[in-house]
Amino acid sequence: MSNTTTLGALLEEYEQQELTLLPLGEYEVEIASVKPRQTDVVPTFKVVSGPYAGKRTMGGTISCNGNAAPRFFARMREAGLGKEWFQALGAEGLPVAEVMKAVADALKGRVVVASFTIEEPNKYHEDSRNKLEKFSRLVSAPALTVAGVPVIAVAPVVAAPSVAAVAPPIA
């Protein structure tokens, strides 16, 4: 900490980083930041709309370690990073830690609809926390690149709105 930092500046930074325990439910969130680790990523979410707009929360880790791999790839697909993205990255030949850095970069800035549950205090932590259940829908994503080359992401499949049949006029 520098000698010119004020308490007001520190409080403002704290308030911008403060985490909120969201009630159980589904929220439109931006993936505000993502910390890559050796075999997982830890996203922080910022609520985009509704009464909790602007609030930040975490949802736990998204791990590809051991038997968590199927869930990891399901979450990535839900967030718009499907098999094609991993193949374009050349992920099959990269160390997992390197792939986690690329995943963290690709997730940051995406807006998704996410479902959160609440994890009660346990032997690992003393407080209640939000836990990511799933990404329901990708809303928007920044342009993706792999080694500086734009990659076309596979858009999530969205059902076309149904059009009601119009009865012909009665003569």
Rosetta silent file (secondary structure, phi, psi, omega in degrees, C-alpha in Angstrom):
SEQUENCE: MSNTTTLGALLEEYEQQELTLLPLGEYEVEIASVKPRQTDVVPTFKVVSGPYAGKRTMGGTISCNGNAAPRFFARMREAGLGKEWFQALGAEGLPVAEVMKAVADALKGRVVVASFTIEEPNKYHEDSRNKLEKFSRLVSAPALTVAGVPVIAVAPVVAAPSVAAVAPPIA
SCORE:     score description
SCORE:     0.000 S_00000001
   1 L     0.000  132.500  179.790    0.000    0.000    0.000 S_00000001
   2 L   -81.975  161.994  179.401    1.391    3.397   -0.941 S_00000001
   3 L   -70.127  -16.338 -178.125    1.501    6.334    1.452 S_00000001
   4 L   -93.823   -3.308  177.538   -0.858    8.302   -0.810 S_00000001
   5 L   -71.122  134.104 -179.948   -3.708    5.772   -0.665 S_00000001
   6 L  -101.133  159.471  176.603   -6.678    7.124    1.267 S_00000001
   7 H   -62.569  -37.321  178.029   -9.120    5.227    3.434 S_00000001
   8 H   -60.213  -42.041  179.339  -11.906    6.474    1.156 S_00000001
   9 H   -65.870  -40.217  178.265  -10.208    4.920   -1.888 S_00000001
  10 H   -65.156  -41.143  178.079   -9.766    1.624   -0.022 S_00000001
  11 H   -64.341  -40.990  178.631  -13.445    1.613    1.032 S_00000001
  12 H   -62.792  -43.527  178.047  -14.550    2.315   -2.537 S_00000001
  13 H   -62.550  -42.038  178.785  -12.414   -0.548   -3.837 S_00000001
  14 H   -60.920  -46.014 -178.683  -13.828   -2.846   -1.148 S_00000001
  15 H   -63.311  -34.967  178.597  -17.423   -1.939   -2.051 S_00000001
  16 H   -71.594  -26.522 -178.315  -16.761   -2.627   -5.743 S_00000001
  17 H   -99.466   -8.383 -175.959  -15.300   -6.042   -4.889 S_00000001
  18 L   -59.351  137.997 -179.643  -17.752   -6.981   -2.112 S_00000001
  19 E   -98.238  144.557 -179.185  -19.544  -10.271   -2.673 S_00000001
  20 L  -115.267  141.887  172.422  -23.274  -10.761   -2.147 S_00000001
  21 L   -87.950  107.359 -179.862  -25.092  -13.967   -1.219 S_00000001
  22 L   -80.631  144.094  173.748  -27.848  -14.130   -3.835 S_00000001
  23 L   -62.904  154.435  176.584  -31.101  -15.932   -3.045 S_00000001
  24 L   -48.680  131.296  177.445  -31.614  -19.288   -4.744 S_00000001
  25 E   156.957 -168.257 -176.899  -32.573  -18.699   -8.372 S_00000001
  26 E  -113.052  135.641 -175.448  -31.651  -17.783  -11.903 S_00000001
  27 E  -138.051  146.835  170.087  -29.876  -14.530  -12.781 S_00000001
  28 E   -87.106  118.251 -174.755  -28.527  -12.817  -15.874 S_00000001
  29 E  -131.119  151.948  169.837  -24.881  -12.295  -14.990 S_00000001
  30 E   -97.825  137.463  173.962  -21.676  -11.124  -16.603 S_00000001
  31 E   -79.862   97.710 -169.513  -18.635  -13.261  -15.931 S_00000001
  32 E   -75.533  -38.072  177.814  -16.679  -10.322  -14.525 S_00000001
  33 E  -153.785  158.210 -179.942  -13.405  -12.065  -13.784 S_00000001
  34 E  -143.439  126.224  177.401  -11.991  -15.572  -13.850 S_00000001
  35 E   -99.612  115.531  176.415   -9.013  -16.891  -11.921 S_00000001
  36 E   -80.787  143.774  174.624   -7.335  -19.822  -13.690 S_00000001
  37 L  -128.852 -170.340 -174.892   -5.734  -22.519  -11.573 S_00000001
  38 L   -60.255  -45.328 -176.801   -3.991  -25.820  -12.394 S_00000001
  39 L  -131.103   16.503 -179.790   -7.120  -27.862  -13.161 S_00000001
  40 E  -158.332  174.408  174.812   -9.994  -25.411  -12.747 S_00000001
  41 E  -128.901  149.651 -179.736  -11.265  -21.868  -13.073 S_00000001
  42 E  -123.089   99.254 -178.711  -12.911  -19.691  -10.419 S_00000001
  43 E   -85.085  151.297  170.133  -15.336  -17.164  -11.926 S_00000001
  44 E  -116.809  133.975 -174.808  -16.767  -14.071  -10.252 S_00000001
  45 E  -111.781  147.372  175.389  -20.154  -12.940  -11.529 S_00000001
  46 E  -122.366  122.909 -178.337  -21.789   -9.514  -11.692 S_00000001
  47 E   -67.206  132.262 -174.288  -25.599   -9.413  -11.856 S_00000001
  48 L   -89.536  -38.560 -174.545  -26.730   -7.541  -14.982 S_00000001
  49 L  -142.113  170.293  178.438  -30.408   -6.850  -14.301 S_00000001
  50 L    88.760 -171.941 -175.169  -33.137   -7.029  -11.665 S_00000001
  51 L   -66.018  -17.394  179.484  -33.084   -6.038   -8.017 S_00000001
  52 L  -103.110   13.065 -178.848  -29.536   -7.340   -7.554 S_00000001
  53 L   -52.113  132.314  179.073  -28.089   -5.510  -10.600 S_00000001
  54 L    90.977  -16.239  179.629  -24.474   -4.551   -9.987 S_00000001
  55 L   -76.551  148.121 -178.913  -24.004   -7.042   -7.125 S_00000001
  56 E  -111.798  145.941  175.318  -21.130   -9.510   -7.372 S_00000001
  57 E  -148.493  164.703  173.398  -21.060  -13.149   -6.316 S_00000001
  58 E  -113.678  165.338 -178.684  -18.957  -16.234   -6.748 S_00000001
  59 L  -133.787   17.382 -178.236  -20.228  -19.695   -7.595 S_00000001
  60 L    89.911 -169.298 -178.393  -17.366  -21.969   -6.632 S_00000001
  61 L   -95.951  153.059  171.337  -14.874  -23.625   -8.928 S_00000001
  62 E  -114.237  103.928 -170.667  -15.473  -25.207  -12.311 S_00000001
  63 E  -106.248  147.469  173.893  -13.029  -28.096  -12.277 S_00000001
  64 L  -113.250   14.468 -177.172  -11.900  -30.571  -14.928 S_00000001
  65 L   -79.951  129.681  173.916   -9.974  -32.691  -12.439 S_00000001
  66 H    60.350 -128.362 -176.620  -10.814  -36.407  -12.265 S_00000001
  67 H   -78.228    2.218  176.654  -14.505  -37.242  -12.373 S_00000001
  68 H   -84.162   -8.834 -176.379  -15.425  -33.522  -12.624 S_00000001
  69 H   -56.114  -45.941  179.532  -14.397  -33.411  -16.320 S_00000001
  70 H   -59.455  -40.867  178.982  -17.881  -34.177  -17.755 S_00000001
  71 H   -67.363  -39.697  177.990  -19.444  -31.388  -15.679 S_00000001
  72 H   -56.434  -51.393 -177.563  -16.605  -29.015  -16.659 S_00000001
  73 H   -67.576  -31.702  175.167  -17.210  -29.583  -20.377 S_00000001
  74 H   -64.553  -44.706  178.817  -20.984  -29.277  -19.908 S_00000001
  75 H   -63.424  -40.707  179.611  -20.519  -25.873  -18.201 S_00000001
  76 H   -64.255  -43.160  178.348  -18.145  -24.734  -20.940 S_00000001
  77 H   -61.893  -42.928  178.784  -20.631  -25.778  -23.648 S_00000001
  78 H   -61.332  -29.929  179.663  -23.433  -23.948  -21.781 S_00000001
  79 L   -90.640    4.603  176.343  -21.227  -20.826  -21.782 S_00000001
  80 L    94.373    7.726  177.825  -20.573  -21.139  -25.531 S_00000001
  81 L  -107.840   83.263 -177.763  -17.177  -22.869  -25.446 S_00000001
  82 L   -86.610 -172.328 -177.764  -17.926  -26.136  -27.172 S_00000001
  83 H   -56.041  -37.657 -178.940  -15.738  -28.883  -28.536 S_00000001
  84 H   -61.204  -38.835 -179.936  -14.973  -26.773  -31.635 S_00000001
  85 H   -66.146  -45.030  179.796  -13.441  -24.018  -29.492 S_00000001
  86 H   -63.900  -38.129  177.811  -11.205  -26.465  -27.622 S_00000001
  87 H   -67.009  -42.256  178.699  -10.141  -28.050  -30.922 S_00000001
  88 H   -62.743  -32.154  178.307   -9.374  -24.631  -32.478 S_00000001
  89 H   -71.693  -22.516 -174.154   -7.271  -23.882  -29.406 S_00000001
  90 L    77.846   28.447 -172.862   -5.327  -27.098  -29.939 S_00000001
  91 H   -61.422  -25.855 -177.350   -6.204  -28.026  -26.372 S_00000001
  92 H   -58.754  -31.000 -177.293   -5.652  -31.761  -26.909 S_00000001
  93 H  -102.712    5.289 -177.154   -1.873  -31.221  -26.920 S_00000001
  94 L  -100.399  150.604  172.295   -1.624  -28.504  -24.248 S_00000001
  95 L   -62.478  144.957 -175.726   -0.997  -28.866  -20.518 S_00000001
  96 H   -57.402  -39.648 -179.662   -4.251  -28.481  -18.575 S_00000001
  97 H   -59.978  -37.175  178.020   -2.970  -25.394  -16.688 S_00000001
  98 H   -68.261  -39.400  177.701   -2.385  -23.640  -20.018 S_00000001
  99 H   -64.454  -38.630  179.815   -5.879  -24.552  -21.196 S_00000001
 100 H   -63.292  -34.964  176.099   -7.332  -23.136  -17.953 S_00000001
 101 H   -64.825  -42.686  178.798   -5.669  -19.781  -18.714 S_00000001
 102 H   -66.323  -39.991  177.916   -7.257  -19.753  -22.185 S_00000001
 103 H   -62.393  -44.917  179.628  -10.639  -20.766  -20.725 S_00000001
 104 H   -58.689  -45.427  178.722  -10.420  -17.940  -18.160 S_00000001
 105 H   -62.587  -41.132 -177.002   -9.696  -15.404  -20.912 S_00000001
 106 H   -72.260  -31.399 -179.356  -12.542  -16.717  -23.086 S_00000001
 107 H   -76.023  -33.264 -175.260  -15.125  -16.711  -20.272 S_00000001
 108 L   -59.244  128.752  177.492  -14.403  -13.173  -19.096 S_00000001
 109 L    93.502  -10.350  177.837  -17.019  -10.716  -20.337 S_00000001
 110 L   -71.605  143.956  175.047  -19.603  -13.323  -21.332 S_00000001
 111 E  -110.146  125.672 -176.456  -23.155  -12.664  -20.236 S_00000001
 112 E  -134.823  159.583  167.458  -25.078  -15.796  -19.291 S_00000001
 113 E   -94.927  122.251 -175.092  -28.217  -16.780  -17.473 S_00000001
 114 E  -125.243  143.021  175.255  -26.981  -18.782  -14.494 S_00000001
 115 E  -100.712  131.291  179.193  -28.732  -20.765  -11.781 S_00000001
 116 E  -120.017  142.739  169.951  -27.310  -20.514   -8.276 S_00000001
 117 E  -110.269 -179.343  177.204  -27.980  -22.554   -5.169 S_00000001
 118 E  -118.803  126.026  177.084  -26.828  -21.791   -1.643 S_00000001
 119 E   -98.045  120.827 -178.095  -24.170  -23.895    0.010 S_00000001
 120 L   -74.305  163.923  177.485  -24.490  -23.816    3.788 S_00000001
 121 L   -54.819  145.520  179.443  -21.477  -23.595    6.113 S_00000001
 122 L  -149.838 -166.477 -176.347  -19.471  -26.813    6.273 S_00000001
 123 L   -68.352  -13.237 -178.654  -16.045  -28.112    7.283 S_00000001
 124 L   -96.600  -24.203  178.239  -14.412  -26.099    4.452 S_00000001
 125 L  -152.693  152.022 -173.536  -15.969  -22.672    5.142 S_00000001
 126 L   -93.130   -4.998 -175.375  -17.879  -20.985    7.971 S_00000001
 127 L  -121.460  163.918  173.686  -20.322  -18.944    5.883 S_00000001
 128 L   -76.515  145.331 -177.665  -23.110  -19.565    3.381 S_00000001
 129 E  -140.735  153.124  171.862  -22.026  -19.212   -0.247 S_00000001
 130 E   -75.841  147.979  176.476  -23.554  -19.253   -3.686 S_00000001
 131 E  -131.759  128.078  178.662  -22.823  -22.305   -5.800 S_00000001
 132 E   -66.578  124.609  176.143  -23.186  -22.346   -9.568 S_00000001
 133 E   -90.236  -49.395  177.806  -25.724  -24.962  -10.576 S_00000001
 134 E  -170.851  162.518  168.347  -25.576  -24.390  -14.344 S_00000001
 135 E   -94.183  121.933 -178.696  -25.506  -21.856  -17.137 S_00000001
 136 E   -83.670  -33.353 -173.625  -28.971  -21.939  -18.695 S_00000001
 137 E  -162.039  139.220  172.790  -28.291  -19.744  -21.675 S_00000001
 138 E   -84.708  124.801  179.720  -25.547  -17.689  -23.295 S_00000001
 139 E   -92.695  -49.827  178.676  -26.800  -14.117  -23.790 S_00000001
 140 E  -157.197  159.658 -179.608  -23.720  -12.509  -25.336 S_00000001
 141 L  -148.475  142.900  173.563  -20.002  -13.025  -25.665 S_00000001
 142 L   -66.693  160.567  178.850  -17.021  -10.929  -26.681 S_00000001
 143 L   -59.267  136.417  179.551  -15.289  -11.939  -29.902 S_00000001
 144 E   -95.486  143.797  173.706  -13.120  -15.002  -29.401 S_00000001
 145 E  -134.910  151.524  172.200   -9.592  -15.350  -30.671 S_00000001
 146 E  -126.626  117.497 -177.312   -7.073  -18.147  -30.597 S_00000001
 147 L    53.366   40.293  177.333   -3.484  -16.954  -30.952 S_00000001
 148 L    81.300   -1.520 -179.337   -4.834  -13.634  -32.250 S_00000001
 149 E  -101.417  126.557  179.282   -7.040  -15.254  -34.914 S_00000001
 150 E   -59.482  139.903  178.397  -10.825  -14.674  -34.643 S_00000001
 151 E  -119.538  133.067  177.388  -12.795  -17.843  -33.971 S_00000001
 152 L   -84.339  117.688  179.202  -16.433  -18.196  -34.865 S_00000001
 153 L   -79.460  146.155  175.918  -18.198  -19.567  -31.819 S_00000001
 154 L   -77.084  119.706 -177.843  -20.974  -22.044  -32.323 S_00000001
 155 L   -69.805  145.179  177.554  -24.136  -20.234  -31.295 S_00000001
 156 L   -65.721  148.072 -179.792  -26.367  -21.973  -28.805 S_00000001
 157 L   -75.499  122.679  179.260  -29.433  -23.591  -30.301 S_00000001
 158 L  -122.083  128.989 -179.310  -32.468  -21.427  -29.624 S_00000001
 159 L   -66.026  138.013  177.138  -35.930  -22.569  -30.622 S_00000001
 160 L   -69.490  144.474  178.896  -37.626  -20.305  -33.154 S_00000001
 161 L   -64.604  142.351 -179.862  -40.713  -18.542  -31.808 S_00000001
 162 L   -77.124  144.060  179.216  -43.900  -20.294  -32.807 S_00000001
 163 L  -110.316  123.237 -179.725  -46.173  -18.463  -35.207 S_00000001
 164 L   -69.374  138.541  177.640  -49.869  -18.887  -34.633 S_00000001
 165 L   -70.139  140.532  179.258  -51.795  -19.991  -37.696 S_00000001
 166 L  -103.962  125.272  179.723  -54.151  -17.358  -39.029 S_00000001
 167 L   -74.154  142.251  179.139  -57.552  -18.593  -40.118 S_00000001
 168 L   -64.623  150.236 -179.171  -58.691  -17.386  -43.537 S_00000001
 169 L   -63.686  147.995  178.001  -61.353  -14.672  -43.433 S_00000001
 170 L   -84.015  128.774 -176.332  -64.955  -15.892  -43.596 S_00000001
 171 L   -79.968    0.000    0.000  -66.646  -14.812  -46.827 S_00000001
